[in-house]
């Protein structure tokens, strides 16, 4: 969703799509890849897994393996309802 240099907040960009109550992860707006749209269901914000891991390494100062452990337990492993954010794993 990043348009390179776009100063609008994630909330503003979601509102432009008509998405008012999406669940997001604090401080990870720069890792958003887009939203998942499914028939008859609420939108789900999607994060780029590799960007999240890179950010964890930068902010925590740990190794890739430590970032993966944190991600799997605290982010991927978190469930807060049907609109829980998801993560894109890019295909090679």
mmCIF file of C-alpha atoms in Angstrom:
data_model
loop_
_atom_site.group_PDB
_atom_site.id
_atom_site.type_symbol
_atom_site.label_atom_id
_atom_site.label_comp_id
_atom_site.label_asym_id
_atom_site.label_seq_id
_atom_site.Cartn_x
_atom_site.Cartn_y
_atom_site.Cartn_z
ATOM 1 C CA UNK A 1 0.000 0.000 0.000
ATOM 2 C CA UNK A 2 2.998 2.297 0.289
ATOM 3 C CA UNK A 3 3.090 4.795 -2.554
ATOM 4 C CA UNK A 4 6.638 5.955 -1.859
ATOM 5 C CA UNK A 5 6.703 9.303 -0.087
ATOM 6 C CA UNK A 6 2.975 9.172 0.685
ATOM 7 C CA UNK A 7 2.489 11.137 3.920
ATOM 8 C CA UNK A 8 -1.044 9.862 4.642
ATOM 9 C CA UNK A 9 -1.439 7.628 7.669
ATOM 10 C CA UNK A 10 -2.415 4.002 7.340
ATOM 11 C CA UNK A 11 -5.786 4.875 8.885
ATOM 12 C CA UNK A 12 -6.340 7.557 6.225
ATOM 13 C CA UNK A 13 -5.463 5.152 3.422
ATOM 14 C CA UNK A 14 -7.784 2.488 4.827
ATOM 15 C CA UNK A 15 -10.614 5.018 5.177
ATOM 16 C CA UNK A 16 -10.224 5.913 1.494
ATOM 17 C CA UNK A 17 -11.057 2.271 0.747
ATOM 18 C CA UNK A 18 -14.064 2.423 3.062
ATOM 19 C CA UNK A 19 -12.365 0.354 5.758
ATOM 20 C CA UNK A 20 -13.160 1.946 9.106
ATOM 21 C CA UNK A 21 -12.419 -0.586 11.799
ATOM 22 C CA UNK A 22 -9.540 -2.726 10.594
ATOM 23 C CA UNK A 23 -7.152 -4.133 13.163
ATOM 24 C CA UNK A 24 -3.544 -3.036 12.716
ATOM 25 C CA UNK A 25 -0.225 -3.600 14.450
ATOM 26 C CA UNK A 26 1.161 -0.482 16.127
ATOM 27 C CA UNK A 27 4.392 0.868 14.598
ATOM 28 C CA UNK A 28 4.323 -1.449 11.556
ATOM 29 C CA UNK A 29 2.531 0.779 9.025
ATOM 30 C CA UNK A 30 5.603 0.657 6.773
ATOM 31 C CA UNK A 31 5.276 -3.143 6.578
ATOM 32 C CA UNK A 32 1.705 -3.194 5.227
ATOM 33 C CA UNK A 33 1.416 -4.952 1.882
ATOM 34 C CA UNK A 34 -2.302 -4.425 1.359
ATOM 35 C CA UNK A 35 -5.649 -5.764 2.505
ATOM 36 C CA UNK A 36 -7.360 -9.098 2.025
ATOM 37 C CA UNK A 37 -10.812 -8.799 0.517
ATOM 38 C CA UNK A 38 -13.110 -11.821 0.711
ATOM 39 C CA UNK A 39 -16.768 -12.124 -0.204
ATOM 40 C CA UNK A 40 -19.042 -11.579 2.767
ATOM 41 C CA UNK A 41 -16.217 -10.992 5.228
ATOM 42 C CA UNK A 42 -14.475 -8.020 6.771
ATOM 43 C CA UNK A 43 -11.213 -6.728 5.326
ATOM 44 C CA UNK A 44 -7.997 -7.998 6.885
ATOM 45 C CA UNK A 45 -4.820 -5.902 6.843
ATOM 46 C CA UNK A 46 -1.889 -7.867 5.430
ATOM 47 C CA UNK A 47 1.732 -7.330 6.398
ATOM 48 C CA UNK A 48 4.791 -8.394 4.447
ATOM 49 C CA UNK A 49 6.411 -11.048 6.661
ATOM 50 C CA UNK A 50 9.964 -10.274 5.546
ATOM 51 C CA UNK A 51 9.517 -6.550 6.173
ATOM 52 C CA UNK A 52 8.189 -7.322 9.647
ATOM 53 C CA UNK A 53 11.202 -9.539 10.350
ATOM 54 C CA UNK A 54 13.607 -6.867 9.067
ATOM 55 C CA UNK A 55 11.947 -4.288 11.305
ATOM 56 C CA UNK A 56 12.201 -6.613 14.302
ATOM 57 C CA UNK A 57 15.914 -7.102 13.668
ATOM 58 C CA UNK A 58 16.419 -3.343 13.362
ATOM 59 C CA UNK A 59 14.424 -2.479 16.480
ATOM 60 C CA UNK A 60 15.419 -5.409 18.710
ATOM 61 C CA UNK A 61 19.003 -5.623 17.543
ATOM 62 C CA UNK A 62 18.911 -9.406 17.496
ATOM 63 C CA UNK A 63 19.501 -12.139 14.962
ATOM 64 C CA UNK A 64 17.167 -13.307 12.218
ATOM 65 C CA UNK A 65 16.363 -16.405 14.290
ATOM 66 C CA UNK A 66 15.458 -14.273 17.328
ATOM 67 C CA UNK A 67 13.233 -12.114 15.146
ATOM 68 C CA UNK A 68 11.487 -15.228 13.784
ATOM 69 C CA UNK A 69 10.920 -16.535 17.322
ATOM 70 C CA UNK A 70 9.421 -13.208 18.420
ATOM 71 C CA UNK A 71 7.302 -12.942 15.255
ATOM 72 C CA UNK A 72 5.936 -16.483 15.520
ATOM 73 C CA UNK A 73 4.964 -16.169 19.180
ATOM 74 C CA UNK A 74 3.865 -12.531 19.461
ATOM 75 C CA UNK A 75 2.595 -11.567 16.016
ATOM 76 C CA UNK A 76 1.708 -14.637 13.990
ATOM 77 C CA UNK A 77 0.530 -16.421 17.133
ATOM 78 C CA UNK A 78 -1.769 -13.601 18.201
ATOM 79 C CA UNK A 79 -5.503 -13.955 17.599
ATOM 80 C CA UNK A 80 -7.803 -11.019 18.307
ATOM 81 C CA UNK A 81 -10.810 -11.991 16.208
ATOM 82 C CA UNK A 82 -11.865 -12.333 12.590
ATOM 83 C CA UNK A 83 -10.001 -9.177 11.557
ATOM 84 C CA UNK A 84 -6.683 -10.271 13.046
ATOM 85 C CA UNK A 85 -3.988 -9.032 10.656
ATOM 86 C CA UNK A 86 -2.340 -11.564 8.367
ATOM 87 C CA UNK A 87 1.099 -11.962 6.831
ATOM 88 C CA UNK A 88 2.098 -12.422 3.216
ATOM 89 C CA UNK A 89 4.807 -14.951 2.501
ATOM 90 C CA UNK A 90 6.094 -14.123 -0.961
ATOM 91 C CA UNK A 91 6.472 -17.007 -3.402
ATOM 92 C CA UNK A 92 9.931 -17.504 -4.891
#
